[in-house]
Coordinates of C-alpha atoms in Angstrom, one line a residue:
M238 CA 47.2 -13.3 -8.7
V239 CA 49.4 -11.4 -10.9
L240 CA 52.0 -9.0 -9.1
P241 CA 52.7 -5.6 -10.6
A242 CA 55.6 -4.9 -12.8
P243 CA 58.9 -4.5 -11.0
L244 CA 59.5 -0.9 -9.9
F245 CA 63.1 -1.3 -9.1
P246 CA 64.5 0.7 -12.1
M247 CA 62.2 3.6 -11.4
A248 CA 62.5 3.4 -7.6
N249 CA 62.3 6.5 -5.5
T250 CA 65.9 6.6 -4.3
P251 CA 67.1 8.8 -1.7
S252 CA 68.5 12.1 -2.5
T253 CA 71.9 11.2 -1.3
G254 CA 72.3 8.6 -4.1
L255 CA 72.7 4.8 -4.2
A256 CA 75.6 4.8 -1.7
A257 CA 73.1 5.9 1.1
V258 CA 70.8 2.8 0.5
D259 CA 71.3 -0.3 2.6
P260 CA 73.2 -2.7 0.3
R261 CA 71.0 -5.7 1.6
V262 CA 67.8 -3.9 0.6
L263 CA 69.3 -3.1 -2.7
A264 CA 70.3 -6.7 -3.3
L265 CA 66.9 -8.1 -2.2
A266 CA 65.1 -5.7 -4.5
A267 CA 67.3 -6.8 -7.4
Q268 CA 66.5 -10.5 -6.6
V269 CA 62.7 -9.9 -6.3
T270 CA 62.9 -8.1 -9.7
E271 CA 64.8 -10.9 -11.5
S272 CA 62.9 -13.8 -9.8
R273 CA 59.8 -15.7 -10.7
E274 CA 56.4 -14.9 -9.3
Q275 CA 56.2 -18.0 -7.2
D276 CA 59.6 -17.5 -5.6
I277 CA 58.8 -13.9 -4.5
P278 CA 57.3 -14.8 -1.1
L279 CA 60.2 -16.7 0.0
L280 CA 62.6 -14.0 -1.0
L281 CA 60.6 -11.4 0.9
L282 CA 61.1 -13.4 4.2
K283 CA 64.7 -12.1 4.1
L284 CA 63.2 -8.6 5.2
K285 CA 62.8 -10.2 8.6
G286 CA 66.5 -10.7 9.1
I287 CA 67.2 -7.1 7.7
L288 CA 64.7 -5.5 10.1
N289 CA 66.0 -7.6 13.1
I290 CA 69.5 -6.3 12.8
A291 CA 68.7 -2.7 13.7
S292 CA 67.2 -2.0 17.1
L293 CA 63.6 -0.8 17.2
G294 CA 63.0 2.9 17.1
C295 CA 66.7 3.9 16.1
E296 CA 67.5 6.0 13.2
E297 CA 69.0 2.9 11.5
S298 CA 65.8 1.1 11.7
K299 CA 63.7 4.0 10.3
K300 CA 66.2 4.4 7.4
I301 CA 66.0 0.7 6.6
K302 CA 62.2 0.8 6.5
Q303 CA 62.1 4.0 4.4
D304 CA 64.6 2.2 1.8
I305 CA 62.1 -0.8 1.8
Y306 CA 59.3 1.3 1.1
S307 CA 61.2 3.3 -1.5
Y308 CA 62.0 0.1 -3.4
D309 CA 58.4 -1.1 -3.2
L310 CA 59.1 -4.1 -1.2
T311 CA 56.4 -3.4 1.2
Q312 CA 54.0 -3.1 -1.9
Y313 CA 55.2 -6.6 -2.9
C314 CA 54.5 -8.0 0.7
M315 CA 51.0 -6.5 0.6
L316 CA 50.0 -7.9 -2.8
V317 CA 51.5 -11.4 -1.9
L318 CA 49.0 -11.7 0.9
R319 CA 46.1 -11.9 -1.6
Q320 CA 47.6 -14.9 -3.3
D321 CA 46.5 -18.5 -2.7
H322 CA 49.4 -19.7 -0.6
S323 CA 48.2 -23.4 -0.6
R324 CA 49.8 -23.6 -4.1
L325 CA 53.0 -21.7 -3.5
R326 CA 56.1 -22.7 -1.7
G327 CA 56.2 -22.0 2.1
G328 CA 52.4 -22.3 2.2
W329 CA 50.4 -20.2 4.8
A330 CA 53.3 -20.1 7.3
T331 CA 55.0 -17.8 4.7
A332 CA 51.8 -15.7 4.4
A333 CA 51.6 -15.3 8.2
Q334 CA 55.3 -14.3 8.4
L335 CA 54.9 -11.8 5.5
A336 CA 51.9 -10.2 7.4
E337 CA 54.2 -9.7 10.4
I338 CA 56.9 -8.3 8.3
L339 CA 54.4 -5.9 6.5
S340 CA 53.1 -4.5 9.9
H341 CA 56.7 -4.0 11.1
C342 CA 57.8 -2.2 8.0
C343 CA 54.7 0.2 8.2
V344 CA 55.1 1.1 11.9
G345 CA 57.8 3.7 12.5
L346 CA 58.1 4.5 8.9
E347 CA 58.4 8.2 8.1
V348 CA 57.3 9.0 4.5
K349 CA 58.6 12.3 3.1
E350 CA 57.1 12.1 -0.4
D351 CA 53.6 11.3 -1.3
T352 CA 52.3 11.1 2.3
E353 CA 48.7 11.3 1.4
E354 CA 49.0 8.3 -0.8
F355 CA 50.7 6.4 2.0
Y356 CA 48.1 7.2 4.7
K357 CA 45.0 7.2 2.6
K358 CA 45.6 4.5 0.1
F359 CA 48.5 2.2 1.1
L360 CA 47.7 1.7 4.8
P361 CA 43.9 1.0 4.3
S362 CA 44.8 -1.5 1.5
A363 CA 47.4 -3.2 3.9
I364 CA 44.7 -3.5 6.5
D365 CA 42.2 -4.9 3.9
N366 CA 44.7 -7.5 2.7
L367 CA 45.7 -8.6 6.2
L368 CA 41.9 -9.1 7.1
F369 CA 41.4 -11.0 3.9
L370 CA 44.2 -13.3 4.9
G371 CA 42.7 -13.7 8.2
R372 CA 39.4 -14.8 6.8
R373 CA 41.1 -17.4 4.7
L374 CA 43.0 -18.7 7.6
Q375 CA 39.8 -18.9 9.7
A376 CA 38.0 -20.7 7.0
R377 CA 40.7 -23.4 6.7
F378 CA 41.0 -23.6 10.5
I379 CA 37.2 -24.4 10.7
R380 CA 37.5 -26.9 7.7
A381 CA 40.6 -28.8 9.2
I382 CA 40.1 -32.1 10.7
K383 CA 43.4 -33.1 12.1
D384 CA 44.3 -31.5 15.5
E385 CA 48.0 -30.7 14.2
E386 CA 46.7 -28.9 11.2
K387 CA 44.1 -27.0 13.2
Q388 CA 46.8 -25.9 15.8
D389 CA 49.0 -24.6 12.9
F390 CA 46.2 -22.6 11.3
L391 CA 45.2 -21.2 14.7
R392 CA 48.8 -20.2 15.2
W393 CA 49.2 -18.4 11.9
F394 CA 45.8 -16.8 12.5
Q395 CA 47.2 -15.4 15.7
T396 CA 50.3 -14.1 14.0
V397 CA 48.0 -12.2 11.5
T398 CA 45.8 -10.7 14.2
D399 CA 48.9 -9.7 16.1
A400 CA 50.3 -8.0 12.9
I401 CA 46.8 -6.2 12.5
C402 CA 47.0 -5.0 16.1
W403 CA 50.7 -3.9 15.6
L404 CA 49.8 -1.9 12.5
F405 CA 46.9 0.0 13.9
G406 CA 48.7 0.6 17.2
G407 CA 51.4 2.4 15.2
H408 CA 48.7 4.3 13.1
I409 CA 45.8 5.2 15.3
Q410 CA 43.7 6.5 12.4
L411 CA 43.5 2.8 11.2
A412 CA 41.3 1.7 14.1
A413 CA 38.2 3.1 12.5
C414 CA 39.3 1.5 9.1
V415 CA 39.5 -1.8 10.8
L416 CA 36.0 -1.6 12.4
Q417 CA 34.3 -0.4 9.0
N418 CA 35.9 -3.2 7.0
D419 CA 33.5 -5.8 5.9
H420 CA 36.2 -8.6 6.5
F421 CA 36.5 -7.7 10.1
L422 CA 32.8 -7.9 10.7
Q423 CA 32.8 -11.4 9.0
L424 CA 35.6 -12.5 11.1
L425 CA 33.8 -11.4 14.2
I426 CA 30.5 -13.0 13.2
T427 CA 31.6 -16.7 13.7
D428 CA 30.4 -19.5 15.8
D429 CA 34.0 -20.9 16.3
V430 CA 35.0 -20.1 19.8
E431 CA 38.8 -19.9 19.4
T432 CA 38.8 -17.5 16.4
A433 CA 36.0 -15.6 18.0
I434 CA 38.1 -14.9 21.1
K435 CA 41.0 -13.8 19.0
M436 CA 38.9 -11.3 17.2
M437 CA 37.4 -10.0 20.4
S438 CA 40.9 -9.5 21.7
V439 CA 41.7 -7.4 18.4
L440 CA 38.5 -5.3 19.2
H441 CA 39.8 -5.0 22.9
N442 CA 43.0 -3.7 21.6
I443 CA 41.1 -1.4 19.1
L444 CA 39.3 0.3 22.0
R445 CA 42.4 0.6 24.2
V446 CA 44.3 2.3 21.3
N447 CA 41.4 4.7 20.4
S448 CA 38.8 4.8 23.1
S449 CA 36.4 7.0 20.9
V450 CA 36.6 5.0 17.7
L451 CA 33.1 3.7 18.2
L452 CA 31.8 7.3 18.0
Q453 CA 33.6 7.8 14.7
V454 CA 32.2 4.9 12.7
D455 CA 28.8 4.9 11.1
E456 CA 25.7 3.8 13.0
E457 CA 25.2 0.5 11.1
T458 CA 28.8 -0.6 11.9
L459 CA 28.3 0.3 15.5
H460 CA 25.1 -1.6 15.8
S461 CA 26.5 -4.6 14.1
V462 CA 29.5 -4.9 16.5
L463 CA 27.2 -4.4 19.5
D464 CA 24.7 -6.9 18.2
E465 CA 27.3 -9.6 17.8
L466 CA 28.6 -9.0 21.3
V467 CA 25.2 -9.3 22.8
Y468 CA 24.4 -12.3 20.7
K469 CA 27.5 -14.1 21.9
L470 CA 26.4 -13.5 25.4
S471 CA 23.0 -14.9 24.9
S472 CA 23.8 -17.8 22.6
T473 CA 26.7 -19.4 24.3
T474 CA 27.7 -20.8 27.7
N475 CA 31.5 -20.8 27.3
P476 CA 33.0 -18.7 30.2
V477 CA 36.0 -17.6 28.1
L478 CA 33.8 -16.2 25.4
G479 CA 31.4 -14.7 27.9
N480 CA 34.4 -13.0 29.9
A481 CA 35.8 -11.6 26.5
A482 CA 32.3 -10.2 25.5
T483 CA 31.7 -8.8 29.1
K484 CA 35.0 -7.0 29.1
L485 CA 34.4 -5.6 25.6
L486 CA 31.0 -4.1 26.8
L487 CA 32.5 -2.9 29.9
L488 CA 35.2 -1.0 28.0
V489 CA 32.5 0.4 25.6
A490 CA 30.6 1.6 28.7
K491 CA 33.5 3.2 30.4
F492 CA 35.2 4.9 27.4
C493 CA 32.0 5.8 25.6
K494 CA 29.4 7.2 28.2
Q495 CA 27.0 8.0 25.3
L496 CA 26.8 4.4 24.3
V497 CA 25.5 3.3 27.8
K498 CA 22.2 4.9 26.8
L499 CA 22.3 2.9 23.6
L500 CA 23.0 -0.3 25.4
T501 CA 20.0 0.3 27.8
A502 CA 17.6 1.3 25.2
R503 CA 18.5 -1.1 22.4
Y504 CA 19.0 -4.1 24.6
K505 CA 16.3 -4.0 27.2
G506 CA 16.9 -7.4 28.5
L507 CA 20.7 -7.2 28.7
K508 CA 20.8 -6.7 32.5
G509 CA 18.6 -9.7 33.3
L510 CA 20.7 -11.8 30.9
L511 CA 23.9 -10.8 32.5
S512 CA 22.8 -11.4 36.1
K513 CA 21.0 -14.8 35.4
Q514 CA 23.3 -16.5 33.0
W515 CA 26.9 -15.2 33.7
T516 CA 26.8 -14.8 37.6
G517 CA 29.4 -17.0 39.2
K518 CA 31.4 -17.7 36.1
G519 CA 34.6 -16.4 37.3
F520 CA 34.4 -12.8 36.1
D521 CA 32.0 -11.3 38.6
R522 CA 34.1 -8.2 39.1
D523 CA 33.8 -7.0 35.5
L524 CA 30.2 -8.3 35.4
S525 CA 29.3 -6.2 38.6
Q526 CA 30.9 -3.1 37.2
L527 CA 29.0 -3.4 34.0
L528 CA 25.7 -4.0 35.8
D529 CA 26.4 -1.0 38.0
L530 CA 26.9 1.2 34.9
L531 CA 23.7 -0.1 33.3
D532 CA 21.8 0.6 36.7
L533 CA 23.1 4.0 36.8
E534 CA 22.0 4.8 33.3
Q535 CA 18.6 3.2 34.0
S536 CA 18.1 5.3 37.0
S537 CA 19.0 8.5 35.2
V538 CA 16.6 7.3 32.4
K539 CA 13.9 6.8 34.9
G540 CA 14.5 10.1 36.5
E541 CA 14.2 11.8 33.0
M542 CA 11.0 9.8 32.4
Q543 CA 9.6 11.0 35.8
R544 CA 10.4 14.6 34.8
Q545 CA 8.7 14.2 31.4
H546 CA 5.8 12.5 33.1
Q547 CA 5.3 15.4 35.4
A548 CA 5.7 17.8 32.6
A549 CA 2.9 15.8 30.5
C550 CA 0.7 15.9 33.6
I551 CA 0.9 19.6 33.9
I552 CA 0.4 20.1 30.2
Q553 CA -2.6 17.7 30.4
A554 CA -4.2 19.5 33.4
T555 CA -3.7 23.0 31.7
W556 CA -5.4 21.8 28.7
R557 CA -8.2 20.0 30.4
G558 CA -8.8 23.1 32.5
F559 CA -9.0 25.2 29.3
L560 CA -11.6 22.7 27.7
T561 CA -13.6 22.8 30.8
R562 CA -13.8 26.5 30.9
K563 CA -14.7 26.4 27.2
R564 CA -17.5 24.0 27.8
L565 CA -18.8 26.0 30.7
K566 CA -19.1 29.0 28.5
K567 CA -21.1 27.0 25.9
L568 CA -23.2 25.3 28.6
P569 CA -26.3 27.5 28.1
K570 CA -26.4 26.9 24.4
A571 CA -25.8 23.1 25.0
V572 CA -28.6 23.1 27.6
T573 CA -31.0 24.8 25.1
T574 CA -30.1 22.4 22.3
L575 CA -30.5 19.4 24.7
Q576 CA -34.0 20.6 25.7
R577 CA -35.0 21.2 22.2
S578 CA -33.9 17.8 21.0
F579 CA -35.4 16.1 24.1
R580 CA -38.9 17.9 23.4
A581 CA -38.7 17.0 19.7
K582 CA -38.0 13.4 20.7
R583 CA -40.7 13.3 23.1
E584 CA -43.1 14.8 20.5
Q585 CA -42.2 12.2 18.1
E586 CA -42.8 9.5 20.5
L587 CA -46.1 10.9 21.4
Q588 CA -47.1 11.1 17.8
H589 CA -46.0 7.6 17.3
L590 CA -48.1 6.5 20.4
K591 CA -51.1 8.4 19.2
K592 CA -50.8 6.8 15.7
Q593 CA -50.5 3.4 17.2
K594 CA -53.7 3.9 19.4
E595 CA -55.6 5.3 16.4
D596 CA -54.6 2.3 14.3
E597 CA -55.6 -0.1 17.2
A598 CA -58.9 1.7 17.6
L599 CA -59.5 1.6 13.9
K600 CA -58.8 -2.2 13.8
L601 CA -61.1 -2.8 16.8
Q602 CA -63.9 -0.7 15.2
M603 CA -63.5 -2.7 11.8
Q604 CA -63.6 -6.0 13.8
L605 CA -66.8 -4.9 15.7
Q606 CA -68.3 -3.8 12.4
R607 CA -67.6 -7.1 10.9
Q608 CA -69.0 -9.0 13.8
R609 CA -72.2 -6.7 13.8
A610 CA -72.6 -7.3 10.0
M611 CA -72.2 -11.0 10.5
R612 CA -74.7 -11.1 13.3
L613 CA -77.2 -9.1 11.3
F614 CA -76.6 -11.4 8.3
H615 CA -77.3 -14.5 10.5
E616 CA -80.5 -12.8 12.0
R617 CA -81.7 -11.9 8.6
Q618 CA -81.0 -15.4 7.4
L619 CA -83.0 -16.9 10.3
A620 CA -85.8 -14.4 9.8
L621 CA -86.1 -15.4 6.2
L622 CA -86.0 -19.1 7.1
E623 CA -88.9 -18.5 9.4
I624 CA -90.9 -16.7 6.7
I625 CA -90.2 -19.0 3.8
H626 CA -92.6 -22.1 3.5
A627 CA -91.1 -25.4 4.4
S628 CA -91.2 -26.6 0.9
Q629 CA -89.1 -23.5 -0.3
V630 CA -86.3 -24.1 2.2
N631 CA -84.3 -26.5 0.1
K632 CA -84.5 -24.4 -2.9
Y633 CA -83.5 -21.4 -1.0
M634 CA -80.6 -23.4 0.5
E635 CA -79.4 -24.3 -3.0
E636 CA -79.6 -20.7 -4.2
M637 CA -77.6 -19.7 -1.3
E638 CA -75.0 -22.5 -1.8
G639 CA -74.7 -21.5 -5.4
K640 CA -74.2 -17.7 -4.5
S641 CA -71.6 -18.7 -1.8
A642 CA -69.8 -21.0 -4.4
L643 CA -69.6 -18.0 -6.8
T644 CA -68.4 -15.7 -4.1
I645 CA -65.8 -18.2 -3.1
Q646 CA -64.7 -18.6 -6.6
R647 CA -64.6 -14.9 -7.3
F648 CA -62.4 -14.3 -4.2
W649 CA -60.1 -17.2 -5.2
R650 CA -59.7 -16.2 -8.7
G651 CA -58.9 -12.7 -7.6
Y652 CA -56.3 -13.9 -5.1
R653 CA -54.8 -16.2 -7.7
A654 CA -54.6 -13.1 -10.3
R655 CA -53.0 -11.0 -7.7
R656 CA -50.6 -13.6 -6.8
N657 CA -49.6 -14.2 -10.5
F658 CA -49.4 -10.5 -10.9
H659 CA -46.9 -10.2 -7.9
Q660 CA -45.0 -13.1 -9.2
Q661 CA -44.6 -11.3 -12.6
R662 CA -43.6 -8.0 -11.1
Q663 CA -39.9 -9.2 -10.7
S664 CA -39.9 -10.2 -14.4
L665 CA -41.4 -6.8 -15.4
K666 CA -38.7 -5.1 -13.4
E667 CA -36.0 -7.2 -15.0
Y668 CA -37.5 -6.5 -18.5
K669 CA -37.4 -2.7 -17.7
A670 CA -33.9 -3.1 -16.5
A671 CA -32.9 -4.9 -19.7
V672 CA -34.5 -2.2 -21.8
V673 CA -32.4 0.6 -19.8
I674 CA -29.2 -1.3 -20.2
Q675 CA -29.9 -2.0 -23.9
R676 CA -30.5 1.8 -24.4
A677 CA -27.4 2.8 -22.7
A678 CA -25.4 0.3 -24.6
C679 CA -26.8 1.5 -27.9
K680 CA -26.2 5.2 -27.1
F681 CA -22.6 4.2 -26.1
L682 CA -22.1 2.3 -29.4
E683 CA -23.6 5.0 -31.4
K684 CA -21.2 7.6 -29.7
Q685 CA -18.3 5.4 -30.5
R686 CA -19.3 4.9 -34.1
R687 CA -19.6 8.6 -34.6
R688 CA -16.3 9.3 -33.0
R689 CA -14.7 6.7 -35.3
L690 CA -16.3 8.4 -38.2
L691 CA -15.2 11.8 -37.3
S692 CA -11.7 10.6 -36.5
S693 CA -11.3 8.5 -39.7
W694 CA -12.4 11.6 -41.8
K695 CA -9.5 13.2 -43.7
D696 CA -9.2 16.1 -46.0
P697 CA -9.3 15.0 -49.6
K698 CA -6.0 15.0 -51.4
G699 CA -5.5 17.8 -53.9
L700 CA -5.9 17.1 -57.6
A701 CA -3.0 17.5 -59.9
D702 CA -3.0 19.7 -62.9
E703 CA -3.4 16.8 -65.3
Q704 CA -6.3 15.3 -63.2
R705 CA -8.0 18.6 -63.0
L706 CA -7.9 19.1 -66.8
A707 CA -9.1 15.5 -67.5
L708 CA -12.0 16.1 -65.0
Q709 CA -13.0 19.4 -66.5
Q710 CA -12.9 17.7 -70.0
K711 CA -15.3 15.1 -68.7
V712 CA -17.7 17.7 -67.1
D713 CA -17.8 19.7 -70.4
D714 CA -18.6 16.5 -72.5
Y715 CA -21.4 15.6 -70.2
I716 CA -22.9 19.0 -70.3
K717 CA -22.8 18.8 -74.2
L718 CA -24.5 15.5 -74.2
H719 CA -27.1 16.4 -71.7
P720 CA -28.1 20.2 -72.1
A721 CA -30.3 21.6 -69.3
S722 CA -34.0 22.2 -70.2
Q723 CA -35.2 25.8 -70.2
M724 CA -38.2 26.7 -68.1
S725 CA -40.4 29.8 -68.4
E726 CA -41.4 32.2 -65.5
E727 CA -45.1 31.2 -65.7
M728 CA -44.1 27.5 -65.5
S729 CA -41.8 28.4 -62.4
K730 CA -44.6 30.2 -60.6
E731 CA -47.0 27.3 -61.2
L732 CA -44.5 24.8 -59.8
H733 CA -44.0 27.1 -56.9
M734 CA -47.8 27.2 -56.2
Q735 CA -48.1 23.3 -56.3
A736 CA -45.1 23.0 -53.9
Q737 CA -46.8 25.4 -51.5
E738 CA -50.1 23.5 -51.6
K739 CA -48.4 20.2 -50.9
L740 CA -46.5 21.6 -48.1
A741 CA -49.6 23.1 -46.5
Q742 CA -51.4 19.8 -46.9
F743 CA -48.3 17.9 -45.3
L744 CA -48.2 20.4 -42.4
L745 CA -52.0 20.0 -41.6
R746 CA -51.7 16.2 -41.9
S747 CA -48.7 16.1 -39.5
R748 CA -50.4 18.3 -37.0
L749 CA -53.5 15.9 -37.0
D750 CA -51.0 13.0 -36.8
Q751 CA -49.3 14.7 -33.9
R752 CA -52.5 15.3 -32.0
A753 CA -53.5 11.6 -32.5
A754 CA -50.1 10.5 -31.2
Q755 CA -50.4 12.9 -28.3
R756 CA -53.8 11.3 -27.5
R757 CA -52.5 7.9 -27.7
E758 CA -49.6 8.8 -25.3
T759 CA -52.0 10.3 -23.0
L760 CA -54.1 7.1 -22.9
L761 CA -50.9 5.0 -22.6
A762 CA -49.8 7.2 -19.6
Q763 CA -53.1 6.8 -18.0
V764 CA -53.0 3.1 -18.3
N765 CA -49.4 2.9 -17.0
T766 CA -50.5 5.0 -14.0
D767 CA -53.4 2.8 -13.3
V768 CA -51.3 -0.4 -13.6
E769 CA -48.7 0.9 -11.2
L770 CA -51.4 1.9 -8.7
L771 CA -52.8 -1.6 -8.9
M772 CA -49.3 -3.0 -8.4
N773 CA -48.9 -0.9 -5.4
A774 CA -52.3 -1.4 -4.0
P775 CA -52.7 -3.2 -0.6
G776 CA -54.6 -6.4 -0.1
L777 CA -58.2 -6.4 0.6
A778 CA -57.7 -7.2 4.3
E779 CA -55.6 -3.9 4.7
I780 CA -57.7 -1.5 2.6
T781 CA -58.9 1.8 4.0
E782 CA -61.1 4.6 3.0
K783 CA -58.2 6.6 1.8
D784 CA -57.2 3.7 -0.6
L785 CA -60.7 3.8 -2.0
D786 CA -60.5 7.5 -2.7
V787 CA -57.3 6.9 -4.7
F788 CA -59.2 4.7 -7.2
M789 CA -62.4 6.7 -7.1
S790 CA -60.9 10.0 -7.8
R791 CA -58.9 10.9 -11.0
S792 CA -56.8 13.7 -9.4
V793 CA -55.8 11.6 -6.3
P794 CA -53.8 9.1 -8.4
V795 CA -52.2 11.8 -10.4
A796 CA -51.0 13.6 -7.3
T797 CA -50.0 10.3 -5.7
K798 CA -48.0 9.4 -8.8
A799 CA -46.4 12.9 -9.0
R800 CA -45.4 12.7 -5.2
Q801 CA -44.0 9.1 -5.8
S802 CA -42.0 10.4 -8.8
H803 CA -40.8 13.4 -7.0
N804 CA -39.7 11.3 -3.9
T805 CA -37.9 8.8 -6.2
M806 CA -36.0 11.5 -7.9
L807 CA -34.9 13.0 -4.5
K808 CA -33.7 9.6 -3.4
Y809 CA -31.8 9.0 -6.7
T810 CA -30.0 12.5 -6.4
R811 CA -29.0 11.6 -2.7
C812 CA -27.6 8.2 -3.6
P813 CA -23.9 7.7 -3.1
W814 CA -21.6 7.5 -6.1
W815 CA -21.2 3.8 -5.9
K816 CA -24.9 3.3 -6.6
K817 CA -24.7 5.3 -9.8
L818 CA -21.8 3.3 -11.3
G819 CA -24.2 1.7 -13.9
D820 CA -25.2 5.2 -15.3
E821 CA -21.7 6.3 -16.8
F822 CA -23.0 5.6 -20.3
V823 CA -26.2 7.6 -19.7
E824 CA -26.2 11.3 -20.5
D825 CA -25.9 13.7 -17.5
D826 CA -29.4 15.2 -17.9
V827 CA -31.3 11.8 -18.1
I828 CA -32.0 9.8 -15.0
P829 CA -32.4 6.1 -15.7
D830 CA -35.8 4.5 -15.5
D831 CA -34.7 1.6 -13.3
A832 CA -33.3 4.1 -10.7
L833 CA -36.5 6.1 -10.5
N834 CA -38.8 3.0 -10.5
A835 CA -41.5 5.2 -12.2
E836 CA -40.9 7.0 -15.5
L837 CA -41.6 10.6 -15.5
G838 CA -42.9 10.1 -19.1
T839 CA -45.8 8.1 -17.8
L840 CA -47.1 10.8 -15.5
F841 CA -50.7 11.9 -16.5
I842 CA -51.6 15.5 -15.4
G843 CA -54.7 17.3 -16.9
G844 CA -54.9 15.1 -20.1
K845 CA -51.4 16.0 -21.1
K846 CA -48.1 14.0 -21.0
S847 CA -45.5 15.8 -18.7
F848 CA -41.9 15.6 -19.8

């Protein structure tokens, strides 16, 4: 670390002149200015002898400290603390002594000029450097192996912490600065017992010097300090460490009544931890006082919670009474609505039971009719066998077997054809779906192509005068080589009459073609209607008279088809948005065929195709 340029020539000397300055301070300042950087720490140790000569608090001591500050020797002491003393003469012992000298120089010093710089810049920087030196000593103490070396580092660490306590004891405003310093939190958050006890003693002194300092720091720093104290109580069994942490929490609870509520709210198991783990460890008096404070806060919290609970019960009772009165006012309407819904439900159940009974009666009637027809058939067959001559019986039986075989084959072929047709229904739906997808894709691609054509079109560039003259010359040459033919008025009229005749013939032929195409589309719509009716037709075992009327009448299939198309369209319009995701490329006024499951274009009404 490079020290600043010597300030001795520009030192702020007192107003009475150099004669008023202590000659020892003046000589030391001259030596520091002229010495090498590595010799400065040992030279600054002479300040200790200078400070010890005068008694503490007397005017002579204040005058010496003011001279030391005026010649920037305290600034040198503060900056030397940042250096790595393992490479300098004197080592870390010199650093610890310089920390003590710095604290003694700052306490009792009355700065008459630039007081704001001293209190707001110099003193916080001194605290920061002292804590930084403490972190270095703590790290080397933890890494030390030999006992003598560990004792030395611990003694120097104690000297630095005492210097910090002496400094903020003389300047109370530095207590908050110490707590908010990151080095202090790092020193406190350690697993080493001996250094942790030293740092908790520093925190103890901070609370004794300024009891309201915890209310002045930010919330994050406060929580960090309290978290570390509670963690030490929960993670260690060392009675010395537990005693120090308990005393600190007791001080916090005594001096800062507002923080007792924070302790009970943030650390809910703290009371049980203290009573179970630390009872009978030698500091029961402090422990019982802390537990009493926590119990008192918990009782007050419980009383507040009981008052809030009673208030909540009163609010709930009032609200429930309001809701009950409101429901009682609406009770006649609710009863009427309930009766209406009950009667509608009962009517639906009766209709369902009636329909079920009718279906059962119809099935029973059809079964009886089949049995009666079978019995009549057998009776007729027996009667014929009695009438027919014995020689003709075999022939009759062969004819009956042939008819039976034909009937069985006919039914089997019909069943096989219907089964194949039902198997092909899925492939037909897939084919229609593929057609719809291809149509949508083609429309989308066509729109994209048109957009590209429109976007790529640009206004033609204007012709230059030379190009325009050359083009005009080419046009004139072409007109001279190819003169236009002259046509008389009679030839123009005749040509017009011929064009009119050809146009009339074309319109007549197109009208006939349109009628023929309309006829074909009508027949195709009729075929499609019949095909879909056959696809949706029930089996022979489940057919009824209403189904026979559908195939015997021409108007019934049309009405059925129209009703199916209408219901399909209604279902499609009521579908949620996620079922219409496949239709984003279809125009808004067109409903896809696969969604309707029946094209409106195939609806046959009165010999005309309905669009």
